[in-house]
mmCIF file of C-alpha atoms in Angstrom:
data_model
loop_
_atom_site.group_PDB
_atom_site.id
_atom_site.type_symbol
_atom_site.label_atom_id
_atom_site.label_comp_id
_atom_site.label_asym_id
_atom_site.label_seq_id
_atom_site.Cartn_x
_atom_site.Cartn_y
_atom_site.Cartn_z
ATOM 1 C CA UNK A 1 169.350 -35.356 -211.429
ATOM 2 C CA UNK A 2 171.473 -32.924 -208.618
ATOM 3 C CA UNK A 3 171.578 -29.021 -210.002
ATOM 4 C CA UNK A 4 170.687 -29.519 -213.272
ATOM 5 C CA UNK A 5 167.306 -29.325 -213.295
ATOM 6 C CA UNK A 6 167.273 -26.763 -211.689
ATOM 7 C CA UNK A 7 169.762 -24.895 -214.117
ATOM 8 C CA UNK A 8 167.502 -26.489 -216.970
ATOM 9 C CA UNK A 9 164.135 -24.020 -215.571
ATOM 10 C CA UNK A 10 166.212 -21.399 -215.338
ATOM 11 C CA UNK A 11 167.258 -21.635 -218.969
ATOM 12 C CA UNK A 12 164.478 -20.732 -220.035
ATOM 13 C CA UNK A 13 164.128 -16.664 -219.464
ATOM 14 C CA UNK A 14 159.730 -16.736 -219.249
ATOM 15 C CA UNK A 15 160.395 -18.996 -216.418
ATOM 16 C CA UNK A 16 162.531 -16.908 -214.609
ATOM 17 C CA UNK A 17 161.252 -13.983 -214.472
ATOM 18 C CA UNK A 18 158.070 -15.288 -213.542
ATOM 19 C CA UNK A 19 159.922 -16.618 -210.464
ATOM 20 C CA UNK A 20 161.569 -13.061 -210.105
ATOM 21 C CA UNK A 21 158.578 -10.923 -210.104
ATOM 22 C CA UNK A 22 156.898 -13.030 -208.398
ATOM 23 C CA UNK A 23 159.753 -13.061 -205.575
ATOM 24 C CA UNK A 24 159.378 -9.254 -205.741
ATOM 25 C CA UNK A 25 155.468 -9.635 -205.443
ATOM 26 C CA UNK A 26 155.979 -11.472 -202.123
ATOM 27 C CA UNK A 27 157.967 -9.130 -199.784
ATOM 28 C CA UNK A 28 155.838 -7.114 -198.512
ATOM 29 C CA UNK A 29 152.612 -9.490 -198.214
ATOM 30 C CA UNK A 30 155.370 -11.804 -196.568
ATOM 31 C CA UNK A 31 154.940 -8.923 -193.767
ATOM 32 C CA UNK A 32 151.674 -8.482 -193.761
ATOM 33 C CA UNK A 33 149.993 -10.969 -191.394
ATOM 34 C CA UNK A 34 152.444 -10.402 -188.102
ATOM 35 C CA UNK A 35 152.398 -7.007 -189.069
ATOM 36 C CA UNK A 36 149.132 -7.026 -188.127
ATOM 37 C CA UNK A 37 148.621 -9.181 -185.263
ATOM 38 C CA UNK A 38 151.550 -7.058 -183.620
ATOM 39 C CA UNK A 39 149.203 -3.912 -184.661
ATOM 40 C CA UNK A 40 146.138 -5.711 -183.235
ATOM 41 C CA UNK A 41 147.948 -6.829 -179.598
ATOM 42 C CA UNK A 42 150.458 -4.043 -179.346
ATOM 43 C CA UNK A 43 148.814 -1.151 -181.442
ATOM 44 C CA UNK A 44 145.407 -1.614 -180.513
ATOM 45 C CA UNK A 45 146.074 -3.460 -176.690
ATOM 46 C CA UNK A 46 143.947 -6.451 -177.329
ATOM 47 C CA UNK A 47 144.932 -9.911 -177.293
ATOM 48 C CA UNK A 48 146.312 -12.892 -179.260
ATOM 49 C CA UNK A 49 142.405 -14.579 -180.312
ATOM 50 C CA UNK A 50 141.233 -10.944 -181.028
ATOM 51 C CA UNK A 51 144.406 -10.407 -183.497
ATOM 52 C CA UNK A 52 143.292 -14.389 -185.120
ATOM 53 C CA UNK A 53 139.625 -12.788 -185.412
ATOM 54 C CA UNK A 54 141.067 -10.327 -188.196
ATOM 55 C CA UNK A 55 143.110 -12.462 -189.738
ATOM 56 C CA UNK A 56 139.937 -15.126 -190.213
ATOM 57 C CA UNK A 57 138.161 -11.793 -191.659
ATOM 58 C CA UNK A 58 140.634 -11.794 -194.022
ATOM 59 C CA UNK A 59 141.320 -14.926 -194.571
ATOM 60 C CA UNK A 60 137.670 -15.878 -195.203
ATOM 61 C CA UNK A 61 137.075 -12.982 -198.166
ATOM 62 C CA UNK A 62 140.373 -13.967 -199.347
ATOM 63 C CA UNK A 63 138.465 -17.786 -199.579
ATOM 64 C CA UNK A 64 135.625 -16.355 -201.362
ATOM 65 C CA UNK A 65 138.107 -14.363 -202.983
ATOM 66 C CA UNK A 66 140.309 -16.587 -204.343
ATOM 67 C CA UNK A 67 138.704 -19.107 -206.918
ATOM 68 C CA UNK A 68 136.663 -16.759 -208.698
ATOM 69 C CA UNK A 69 139.745 -14.170 -209.399
ATOM 70 C CA UNK A 70 140.880 -17.979 -211.089
ATOM 71 C CA UNK A 71 137.836 -18.376 -212.985
ATOM 72 C CA UNK A 72 138.021 -14.661 -214.297
ATOM 73 C CA UNK A 73 142.060 -15.411 -214.724
ATOM 74 C CA UNK A 74 140.609 -18.834 -216.710
ATOM 75 C CA UNK A 75 137.900 -16.396 -218.655
ATOM 76 C CA UNK A 76 139.187 -13.116 -218.891
ATOM 77 C CA UNK A 77 143.140 -13.054 -218.738
ATOM 78 C CA UNK A 78 145.222 -11.772 -216.470
ATOM 79 C CA UNK A 79 145.289 -8.537 -217.005
ATOM 80 C CA UNK A 80 141.546 -8.100 -216.507
ATOM 81 C CA UNK A 81 141.492 -9.855 -213.367
ATOM 82 C CA UNK A 82 144.547 -8.554 -211.430
ATOM 83 C CA UNK A 83 143.843 -4.371 -212.146
ATOM 84 C CA UNK A 84 141.006 -3.843 -209.401
ATOM 85 C CA UNK A 85 143.223 -5.547 -206.671
ATOM 86 C CA UNK A 86 146.034 -2.701 -207.509
ATOM 87 C CA UNK A 87 143.649 -0.048 -206.592
ATOM 88 C CA UNK A 88 142.496 -2.069 -203.684
ATOM 89 C CA UNK A 89 145.550 -2.855 -202.115
ATOM 90 C CA UNK A 90 146.522 0.764 -202.047
ATOM 91 C CA UNK A 91 143.961 2.003 -199.705
ATOM 92 C CA UNK A 92 142.546 -0.737 -197.842
ATOM 93 C CA UNK A 93 146.089 -1.046 -195.986
ATOM 94 C CA UNK A 94 146.503 1.717 -194.959
ATOM 95 C CA UNK A 95 143.187 2.689 -193.806
ATOM 96 C CA UNK A 96 143.490 -0.714 -191.213
ATOM 97 C CA UNK A 97 146.651 1.401 -190.536
ATOM 98 C CA UNK A 98 144.308 3.761 -188.794
ATOM 99 C CA UNK A 99 140.324 2.282 -188.304
ATOM 100 C CA UNK A 100 139.176 1.028 -184.441
ATOM 101 C CA UNK A 101 139.423 -2.261 -184.097
ATOM 102 C CA UNK A 102 136.070 -2.960 -185.304
ATOM 103 C CA UNK A 103 135.680 -1.428 -188.319
ATOM 104 C CA UNK A 104 139.093 -3.802 -188.682
ATOM 105 C CA UNK A 105 137.420 -6.711 -188.955
ATOM 106 C CA UNK A 106 134.858 -5.742 -192.090
ATOM 107 C CA UNK A 107 137.598 -4.476 -193.506
ATOM 108 C CA UNK A 108 140.026 -7.584 -193.469
ATOM 109 C CA UNK A 109 137.124 -9.082 -195.192
ATOM 110 C CA UNK A 110 137.390 -6.562 -197.901
ATOM 111 C CA UNK A 111 140.874 -6.756 -198.056
ATOM 112 C CA UNK A 112 141.242 -10.368 -198.233
ATOM 113 C CA UNK A 113 137.851 -10.379 -201.041
ATOM 114 C CA UNK A 114 140.124 -8.269 -203.207
ATOM 115 C CA UNK A 115 143.736 -10.035 -202.611
ATOM 116 C CA UNK A 116 146.756 -9.637 -204.651
ATOM 117 C CA UNK A 117 146.239 -13.493 -206.854
ATOM 118 C CA UNK A 118 149.822 -13.405 -207.107
ATOM 119 C CA UNK A 119 149.631 -17.410 -205.791
ATOM 120 C CA UNK A 120 147.082 -18.485 -208.227
ATOM 121 C CA UNK A 121 148.574 -16.366 -211.274
ATOM 122 C CA UNK A 122 152.606 -17.978 -210.670
ATOM 123 C CA UNK A 123 151.783 -21.755 -210.185
ATOM 124 C CA UNK A 124 149.110 -21.722 -213.616
ATOM 125 C CA UNK A 125 152.069 -20.192 -215.454
ATOM 126 C CA UNK A 126 154.339 -22.236 -214.092
ATOM 127 C CA UNK A 127 151.725 -25.302 -215.266
ATOM 128 C CA UNK A 128 151.901 -24.053 -218.756
ATOM 129 C CA UNK A 129 155.375 -22.561 -219.121
ATOM 130 C CA UNK A 130 157.417 -25.688 -217.109
ATOM 131 C CA UNK A 131 157.232 -28.552 -219.430
ATOM 132 C CA UNK A 132 155.733 -31.926 -217.278
ATOM 133 C CA UNK A 133 158.907 -33.266 -216.470
ATOM 134 C CA UNK A 134 160.962 -29.296 -214.864
ATOM 135 C CA UNK A 135 157.331 -28.659 -213.315
ATOM 136 C CA UNK A 136 158.995 -30.229 -209.948
ATOM 137 C CA UNK A 137 161.583 -28.357 -210.396
ATOM 138 C CA UNK A 138 160.005 -25.075 -211.465
ATOM 139 C CA UNK A 139 157.810 -25.380 -208.079
ATOM 140 C CA UNK A 140 160.457 -25.827 -206.046
ATOM 141 C CA UNK A 141 162.083 -23.050 -206.782
ATOM 142 C CA UNK A 142 159.205 -20.676 -206.410
ATOM 143 C CA UNK A 143 158.523 -22.185 -203.038
ATOM 144 C CA UNK A 144 162.550 -21.579 -202.475
ATOM 145 C CA UNK A 145 162.092 -18.223 -203.584
ATOM 146 C CA UNK A 146 159.095 -17.680 -201.597
ATOM 147 C CA UNK A 147 161.007 -19.155 -198.639
ATOM 148 C CA UNK A 148 163.818 -16.364 -199.022
ATOM 149 C CA UNK A 149 161.220 -13.551 -199.697
ATOM 150 C CA UNK A 150 160.184 -15.022 -196.077
ATOM 151 C CA UNK A 151 163.136 -14.879 -194.529
ATOM 152 C CA UNK A 152 163.434 -11.031 -194.508
ATOM 153 C CA UNK A 153 160.409 -9.514 -195.115
ATOM 154 C CA UNK A 154 158.016 -11.047 -191.193
ATOM 155 C CA UNK A 155 161.751 -10.345 -189.282
ATOM 156 C CA UNK A 156 162.053 -6.588 -191.620
ATOM 157 C CA UNK A 157 158.601 -6.189 -191.045
ATOM 158 C CA UNK A 158 158.214 -6.284 -187.501
ATOM 159 C CA UNK A 159 161.636 -4.416 -186.728
ATOM 160 C CA UNK A 160 160.476 -1.368 -188.257
ATOM 161 C CA UNK A 161 157.011 -1.118 -187.092
ATOM 162 C CA UNK A 162 158.327 -1.219 -183.339
ATOM 163 C CA UNK A 163 160.448 1.488 -184.633
ATOM 164 C CA UNK A 164 157.472 3.704 -187.230
ATOM 165 C CA UNK A 165 154.803 2.079 -185.654
ATOM 166 C CA UNK A 166 152.224 -0.440 -186.890
ATOM 167 C CA UNK A 167 150.107 2.186 -188.731
ATOM 168 C CA UNK A 168 152.711 3.245 -190.507
ATOM 169 C CA UNK A 169 154.000 -0.027 -191.940
ATOM 170 C CA UNK A 170 150.452 -1.280 -193.011
ATOM 171 C CA UNK A 171 150.314 1.923 -195.469
ATOM 172 C CA UNK A 172 153.657 1.218 -196.473
ATOM 173 C CA UNK A 173 152.499 -2.289 -197.268
ATOM 174 C CA UNK A 174 149.590 -1.469 -198.989
ATOM 175 C CA UNK A 175 151.930 0.494 -201.891
ATOM 176 C CA UNK A 176 154.561 -1.936 -202.009
ATOM 177 C CA UNK A 177 151.479 -4.203 -202.726
ATOM 178 C CA UNK A 178 149.983 -2.011 -205.744
ATOM 179 C CA UNK A 179 153.120 -1.585 -207.256
ATOM 180 C CA UNK A 180 153.868 -5.661 -206.714
ATOM 181 C CA UNK A 181 150.242 -5.811 -209.140
ATOM 182 C CA UNK A 182 151.383 -2.973 -211.712
ATOM 183 C CA UNK A 183 154.659 -5.058 -212.274
ATOM 184 C CA UNK A 184 152.801 -8.264 -212.969
ATOM 185 C CA UNK A 185 150.290 -6.495 -214.887
ATOM 186 C CA UNK A 186 153.134 -4.745 -217.221
ATOM 187 C CA UNK A 187 154.860 -8.573 -217.234
ATOM 188 C CA UNK A 188 151.798 -10.015 -218.348
ATOM 189 C CA UNK A 189 152.752 -13.850 -218.271
ATOM 190 C CA UNK A 190 151.091 -16.901 -220.003
ATOM 191 C CA UNK A 191 148.421 -18.603 -218.242
ATOM 192 C CA UNK A 192 147.295 -20.778 -221.459
ATOM 193 C CA UNK A 193 149.344 -23.444 -223.446
ATOM 194 C CA UNK A 194 148.025 -21.326 -226.272
ATOM 195 C CA UNK A 195 149.951 -18.131 -225.271
ATOM 196 C CA UNK A 196 153.104 -20.293 -224.635
ATOM 197 C CA UNK A 197 152.740 -21.007 -228.871
ATOM 198 C CA UNK A 198 152.385 -17.360 -229.960
ATOM 199 C CA UNK A 199 155.029 -16.290 -227.682
ATOM 200 C CA UNK A 200 157.591 -19.152 -228.631
ATOM 201 C CA UNK A 201 156.643 -19.105 -232.447
ATOM 202 C CA UNK A 202 156.630 -15.234 -232.590
ATOM 203 C CA UNK A 203 153.102 -14.581 -233.395
ATOM 204 C CA UNK A 204 152.477 -10.947 -234.991
ATOM 205 C CA UNK A 205 148.435 -11.002 -233.632
ATOM 206 C CA UNK A 206 148.577 -7.753 -231.980
ATOM 207 C CA UNK A 207 145.794 -7.989 -228.902
ATOM 208 C CA UNK A 208 147.694 -8.994 -225.891
ATOM 209 C CA UNK A 209 147.423 -12.738 -224.314
ATOM 210 C CA UNK A 210 145.175 -11.064 -221.182
ATOM 211 C CA UNK A 211 142.696 -9.922 -223.564
ATOM 212 C CA UNK A 212 141.761 -12.919 -224.752
ATOM 213 C CA UNK A 213 138.660 -14.436 -223.288
ATOM 214 C CA UNK A 214 138.803 -18.368 -222.853
ATOM 215 C CA UNK A 215 136.182 -20.700 -222.819
ATOM 216 C CA UNK A 216 133.703 -20.833 -219.893
ATOM 217 C CA UNK A 217 134.633 -24.269 -218.039
ATOM 218 C CA UNK A 218 131.637 -26.056 -215.792
ATOM 219 C CA UNK A 219 132.260 -25.027 -212.286
ATOM 220 C CA UNK A 220 133.554 -27.664 -210.129
ATOM 221 C CA UNK A 221 134.057 -30.978 -212.797
ATOM 222 C CA UNK A 222 137.408 -30.579 -212.048
ATOM 223 C CA UNK A 223 137.069 -31.165 -208.327
ATOM 224 C CA UNK A 224 136.652 -35.355 -207.634
ATOM 225 C CA UNK A 225 138.012 -36.805 -204.780
ATOM 226 C CA UNK A 226 141.893 -37.297 -205.460
ATOM 227 C CA UNK A 227 141.943 -33.184 -205.414
ATOM 228 C CA UNK A 228 139.201 -33.057 -202.429
ATOM 229 C CA UNK A 229 142.699 -34.481 -200.738
ATOM 230 C CA UNK A 230 145.259 -32.611 -201.741
ATOM 231 C CA UNK A 231 143.301 -29.583 -201.084
ATOM 232 C CA UNK A 232 142.763 -30.984 -197.671
ATOM 233 C CA UNK A 233 146.515 -31.433 -197.594
ATOM 234 C CA UNK A 234 146.885 -27.632 -198.017
ATOM 235 C CA UNK A 235 144.496 -26.405 -195.114
ATOM 236 C CA UNK A 236 146.815 -28.685 -193.137
ATOM 237 C CA UNK A 237 149.927 -27.855 -194.276
ATOM 238 C CA UNK A 238 148.615 -24.252 -193.298
ATOM 239 C CA UNK A 239 147.253 -24.617 -189.860
ATOM 240 C CA UNK A 240 150.898 -25.991 -188.952
ATOM 241 C CA UNK A 241 152.606 -23.374 -190.624
ATOM 242 C CA UNK A 242 149.731 -19.950 -189.350
ATOM 243 C CA UNK A 243 150.197 -22.008 -185.823
ATOM 244 C CA UNK A 244 154.537 -22.631 -185.957
ATOM 245 C CA UNK A 245 154.406 -18.436 -186.817
ATOM 246 C CA UNK A 246 152.018 -17.226 -184.023
ATOM 247 C CA UNK A 247 153.687 -19.825 -181.358
ATOM 248 C CA UNK A 248 157.221 -18.297 -183.059
ATOM 249 C CA UNK A 249 156.321 -14.778 -182.448
ATOM 250 C CA UNK A 250 154.164 -15.486 -178.946
ATOM 251 C CA UNK A 251 157.593 -17.753 -177.146
ATOM 252 C CA UNK A 252 159.859 -14.771 -178.073
ATOM 253 C CA UNK A 253 157.826 -12.097 -176.819
ATOM 254 C CA UNK A 254 156.538 -14.113 -173.439
ATOM 255 C CA UNK A 255 160.374 -14.453 -172.888
ATOM 256 C CA UNK A 256 161.183 -10.491 -173.721
ATOM 257 C CA UNK A 257 163.928 -11.354 -176.783
ATOM 258 C CA UNK A 258 161.722 -10.558 -180.345
ATOM 259 C CA UNK A 259 164.994 -8.903 -181.299
ATOM 260 C CA UNK A 260 165.736 -12.863 -181.879
ATOM 261 C CA UNK A 261 162.516 -13.011 -183.751
ATOM 262 C CA UNK A 262 164.588 -12.654 -187.417
ATOM 263 C CA UNK A 263 167.367 -15.656 -186.076
ATOM 264 C CA UNK A 264 164.731 -18.022 -185.733
ATOM 265 C CA UNK A 265 162.490 -17.153 -189.039
ATOM 266 C CA UNK A 266 165.639 -17.558 -191.099
ATOM 267 C CA UNK A 267 166.486 -20.977 -189.963
ATOM 268 C CA UNK A 268 162.823 -22.167 -190.178
ATOM 269 C CA UNK A 269 162.654 -20.350 -193.872
ATOM 270 C CA UNK A 270 166.565 -21.806 -194.206
ATOM 271 C CA UNK A 271 165.419 -25.545 -193.554
ATOM 272 C CA UNK A 272 162.362 -25.079 -196.017
ATOM 273 C CA UNK A 273 164.821 -24.107 -198.752
ATOM 274 C CA UNK A 274 167.075 -27.487 -197.960
ATOM 275 C CA UNK A 275 164.173 -29.537 -198.083
ATOM 276 C CA UNK A 276 163.393 -28.026 -201.198
ATOM 277 C CA UNK A 277 165.765 -27.893 -203.058
ATOM 278 C CA UNK A 278 166.661 -30.796 -202.232
ATOM 279 C CA UNK A 279 162.663 -32.765 -203.176
ATOM 280 C CA UNK A 280 162.875 -30.375 -206.805
ATOM 281 C CA UNK A 281 166.012 -32.361 -207.459
ATOM 282 C CA UNK A 282 164.355 -35.759 -207.492
ATOM 283 C CA UNK A 283 163.299 -38.000 -210.373
ATOM 284 C CA UNK A 284 159.897 -38.732 -207.858
ATOM 285 C CA UNK A 285 157.026 -37.872 -206.431
ATOM 286 C CA UNK A 286 156.150 -37.769 -203.011
ATOM 287 C CA UNK A 287 152.903 -37.908 -202.018
ATOM 288 C CA UNK A 288 152.012 -34.796 -200.171
ATOM 289 C CA UNK A 289 150.357 -36.113 -197.457
ATOM 290 C CA UNK A 290 152.661 -37.833 -196.085
ATOM 291 C CA UNK A 291 154.868 -34.630 -196.241
ATOM 292 C CA UNK A 292 152.606 -32.950 -194.560
ATOM 293 C CA UNK A 293 153.205 -36.379 -191.855
ATOM 294 C CA UNK A 294 156.240 -35.309 -191.425
ATOM 295 C CA UNK A 295 155.669 -31.136 -191.278
ATOM 296 C CA UNK A 296 153.478 -32.107 -188.394
ATOM 297 C CA UNK A 297 155.585 -34.398 -186.382
ATOM 298 C CA UNK A 298 158.596 -32.212 -187.006
ATOM 299 C CA UNK A 299 156.858 -28.647 -185.157
ATOM 300 C CA UNK A 300 155.790 -30.860 -181.650
ATOM 301 C CA UNK A 301 159.953 -30.552 -180.343
ATOM 302 C CA UNK A 302 159.922 -26.940 -181.371
ATOM 303 C CA UNK A 303 157.661 -27.088 -177.918
ATOM 304 C CA UNK A 304 160.527 -28.504 -175.943
ATOM 305 C CA UNK A 305 163.047 -25.431 -176.603
ATOM 306 C CA UNK A 306 164.370 -23.266 -173.421
ATOM 307 C CA UNK A 307 166.550 -20.557 -175.272
ATOM 308 C CA UNK A 308 166.928 -18.901 -178.325
ATOM 309 C CA UNK A 309 169.474 -21.672 -180.111
ATOM 310 C CA UNK A 310 166.967 -24.460 -179.266
ATOM 311 C CA UNK A 311 164.094 -22.656 -180.806
ATOM 312 C CA UNK A 312 166.327 -22.094 -183.550
ATOM 313 C CA UNK A 313 167.713 -25.463 -184.339
ATOM 314 C CA UNK A 314 164.567 -26.977 -183.798
ATOM 315 C CA UNK A 315 163.173 -24.608 -186.421
ATOM 316 C CA UNK A 316 165.328 -25.047 -188.814
ATOM 317 C CA UNK A 317 164.379 -29.362 -188.895
ATOM 318 C CA UNK A 318 160.648 -28.164 -189.070
ATOM 319 C CA UNK A 319 161.378 -26.098 -191.683
ATOM 320 C CA UNK A 320 162.414 -29.231 -194.385
ATOM 321 C CA UNK A 321 159.228 -30.512 -195.188
ATOM 322 C CA UNK A 322 157.951 -26.909 -196.264
ATOM 323 C CA UNK A 323 158.932 -26.124 -199.110
ATOM 324 C CA UNK A 324 158.739 -29.496 -200.539
ATOM 325 C CA UNK A 325 154.688 -30.093 -199.199
ATOM 326 C CA UNK A 326 153.996 -26.774 -200.799
ATOM 327 C CA UNK A 327 155.553 -28.092 -204.118
ATOM 328 C CA UNK A 328 153.701 -31.452 -203.971
ATOM 329 C CA UNK A 329 150.871 -29.822 -203.596
ATOM 330 C CA UNK A 330 150.784 -27.647 -206.196
ATOM 331 C CA UNK A 331 152.489 -29.615 -208.779
ATOM 332 C CA UNK A 332 149.128 -32.063 -207.817
ATOM 333 C CA UNK A 333 146.424 -30.129 -208.757
ATOM 334 C CA UNK A 334 148.653 -28.934 -212.017
ATOM 335 C CA UNK A 335 148.638 -32.709 -213.077
ATOM 336 C CA UNK A 336 145.215 -33.539 -212.140
ATOM 337 C CA UNK A 337 143.246 -30.524 -213.676
ATOM 338 C CA UNK A 338 143.056 -29.988 -216.996
ATOM 339 C CA UNK A 339 144.966 -26.349 -218.298
ATOM 340 C CA UNK A 340 141.209 -24.822 -218.907
ATOM 341 C CA UNK A 341 139.816 -25.412 -215.765
ATOM 342 C CA UNK A 342 143.592 -24.787 -213.564
ATOM 343 C CA UNK A 343 143.282 -21.171 -212.653
ATOM 344 C CA UNK A 344 139.943 -21.816 -211.176
ATOM 345 C CA UNK A 345 141.706 -25.031 -209.194
ATOM 346 C CA UNK A 346 144.737 -22.660 -208.278
ATOM 347 C CA UNK A 347 141.974 -20.339 -206.743
ATOM 348 C CA UNK A 348 140.453 -23.125 -204.549
ATOM 349 C CA UNK A 349 144.021 -24.421 -203.115
ATOM 350 C CA UNK A 350 144.290 -21.015 -202.298
ATOM 351 C CA UNK A 351 140.918 -21.751 -200.781
ATOM 352 C CA UNK A 352 142.399 -24.193 -199.059
ATOM 353 C CA UNK A 353 145.310 -22.516 -197.675
ATOM 354 C CA UNK A 354 143.071 -19.303 -196.308
ATOM 355 C CA UNK A 355 140.963 -21.626 -194.819
ATOM 356 C CA UNK A 356 143.705 -23.293 -193.043
ATOM 357 C CA UNK A 357 144.650 -19.590 -191.574
ATOM 358 C CA UNK A 358 141.568 -19.023 -190.739
ATOM 359 C CA UNK A 359 140.998 -22.107 -188.528
ATOM 360 C CA UNK A 360 144.742 -21.642 -187.475
ATOM 361 C CA UNK A 361 144.312 -18.546 -186.478
ATOM 362 C CA UNK A 362 142.332 -18.143 -183.616
ATOM 363 C CA UNK A 363 142.035 -21.960 -182.340
ATOM 364 C CA UNK A 364 145.992 -21.072 -181.691
ATOM 365 C CA UNK A 365 145.839 -17.782 -180.491
ATOM 366 C CA UNK A 366 143.037 -18.995 -177.664
ATOM 367 C CA UNK A 367 145.953 -22.043 -176.809
ATOM 368 C CA UNK A 368 148.415 -19.293 -176.631
ATOM 369 C CA UNK A 369 146.433 -17.201 -174.218
ATOM 370 C CA UNK A 370 144.716 -20.167 -172.514
ATOM 371 C CA UNK A 371 147.884 -21.902 -172.246
ATOM 372 C CA UNK A 372 151.492 -20.799 -173.128
ATOM 373 C CA UNK A 373 153.090 -20.842 -176.468
ATOM 374 C CA UNK A 374 155.114 -24.636 -176.121
ATOM 375 C CA UNK A 375 151.556 -26.119 -176.299
ATOM 376 C CA UNK A 376 150.767 -24.199 -179.488
ATOM 377 C CA UNK A 377 153.778 -25.951 -181.444
ATOM 378 C CA UNK A 378 152.135 -28.885 -179.970
ATOM 379 C CA UNK A 379 148.925 -28.090 -181.217
ATOM 380 C CA UNK A 380 149.569 -26.829 -184.677
ATOM 381 C CA UNK A 381 151.872 -30.004 -185.380
ATOM 382 C CA UNK A 382 149.668 -32.641 -183.581
ATOM 383 C CA UNK A 383 146.691 -30.652 -185.827
ATOM 384 C CA UNK A 384 148.867 -31.285 -189.226
ATOM 385 C CA UNK A 385 149.436 -35.704 -187.827
ATOM 386 C CA UNK A 386 146.091 -36.028 -187.424
ATOM 387 C CA UNK A 387 145.017 -34.435 -191.350
ATOM 388 C CA UNK A 388 147.964 -36.478 -192.682
ATOM 389 C CA UNK A 389 146.343 -39.433 -190.886
ATOM 390 C CA UNK A 390 143.339 -38.867 -191.798
ATOM 391 C CA UNK A 391 144.200 -38.564 -195.414
ATOM 392 C CA UNK A 392 146.544 -41.731 -195.585
ATOM 393 C CA UNK A 393 144.387 -44.114 -194.570
ATOM 394 C CA UNK A 394 141.272 -42.393 -196.327
ATOM 395 C CA UNK A 395 143.961 -43.344 -199.271
ATOM 396 C CA UNK A 396 144.790 -46.851 -198.494
ATOM 397 C CA UNK A 397 140.135 -47.598 -198.146
ATOM 398 C CA UNK A 398 140.455 -46.139 -201.429
ATOM 399 C CA UNK A 399 142.746 -48.065 -203.223
ATOM 400 C CA UNK A 400 140.944 -51.528 -201.969
ATOM 401 C CA UNK A 401 137.974 -50.049 -203.390
ATOM 402 C CA UNK A 402 140.198 -49.177 -206.532
ATOM 403 C CA UNK A 403 142.775 -51.725 -207.231
ATOM 404 C CA UNK A 404 144.248 -49.390 -211.175
ATOM 405 C CA UNK A 405 145.140 -46.924 -208.502
ATOM 406 C CA UNK A 406 143.077 -44.325 -210.328
ATOM 407 C CA UNK A 407 142.997 -42.191 -206.685
ATOM 408 C CA UNK A 408 146.398 -41.067 -205.376
ATOM 409 C CA UNK A 409 146.796 -39.208 -202.344
#
């Protein structure tokens, strides 16, 4: 299959434009978590655990807001669901750089609640723009584009923050995210199949596709045990990635090597790009639980690194399953959930990601404060392995009770 699958995806103008817009929109967000952590630790002189509390506050807001925003995309269309985020991002991020720590926590909750729902919008749009046979490659391209963003965004954000201050960078993030939201509103990608039909048939309907209201779906009717397992894999992957993120930064700070952060991040993301390219070109899918197992198992050895070179090489290997596990979970959600409920389901997947972050950030921050960065690598990877093993055990048990194989994890 090779690169032909990607050429077929990129031949579709709307898909090509969607992936490009999503890539641009994610650039400021890619730096946000690390810059916020650095702001709490370096500017406010707090601990990593306290930085984790702020991250948890933001993810609680996102966990509450993501399904709600997903339902809005299903019901009222993209533009009406997204414009509040454009305003909120412009206000909240600059405030985050000037308020004291106690005020930063509730501000983070509100910021998470009104965060730009780029993940939900892009993944749902891919599910209707890409034919079923091309969805794996399309999701893989989106994951790869995200990794390319993370090769640059966090390192640039931290580098600029160390020179001009974290408050300035947080304000710049707010302006950039709001601008990305405006670009998304202008592009207005389709989120329902009937919108794609109109676009390809050049309908003369003067009403914007986002202005139409879809029928209201019954809440959570799509949440089967199989979908719940995919959401668990999504949370597990986020725990591993957030833990690795914090551990890399803490490891380099402890050894006075923060200047090498860009190199290590580049290698980590490059591994994910290589893995994503390989996975997206395959004919057959791999269970998200198996990919999570690989992600956790390959993260643990990063704790053995004693130099920047060693950490960089191990980061590349650990990155190989990153894009594949994200691709697999998105593809499984799109396959299992009906289109009219898919925005809400993608929103709940976003919640699963934020729950993983909410669990991983403070716990791994405590591990770093109480022990050492290498222990955080082991703990993050071990958590992913445990969740995957539990998921695979449930899969095996349910297959015994469901010989028709209906419930695939």
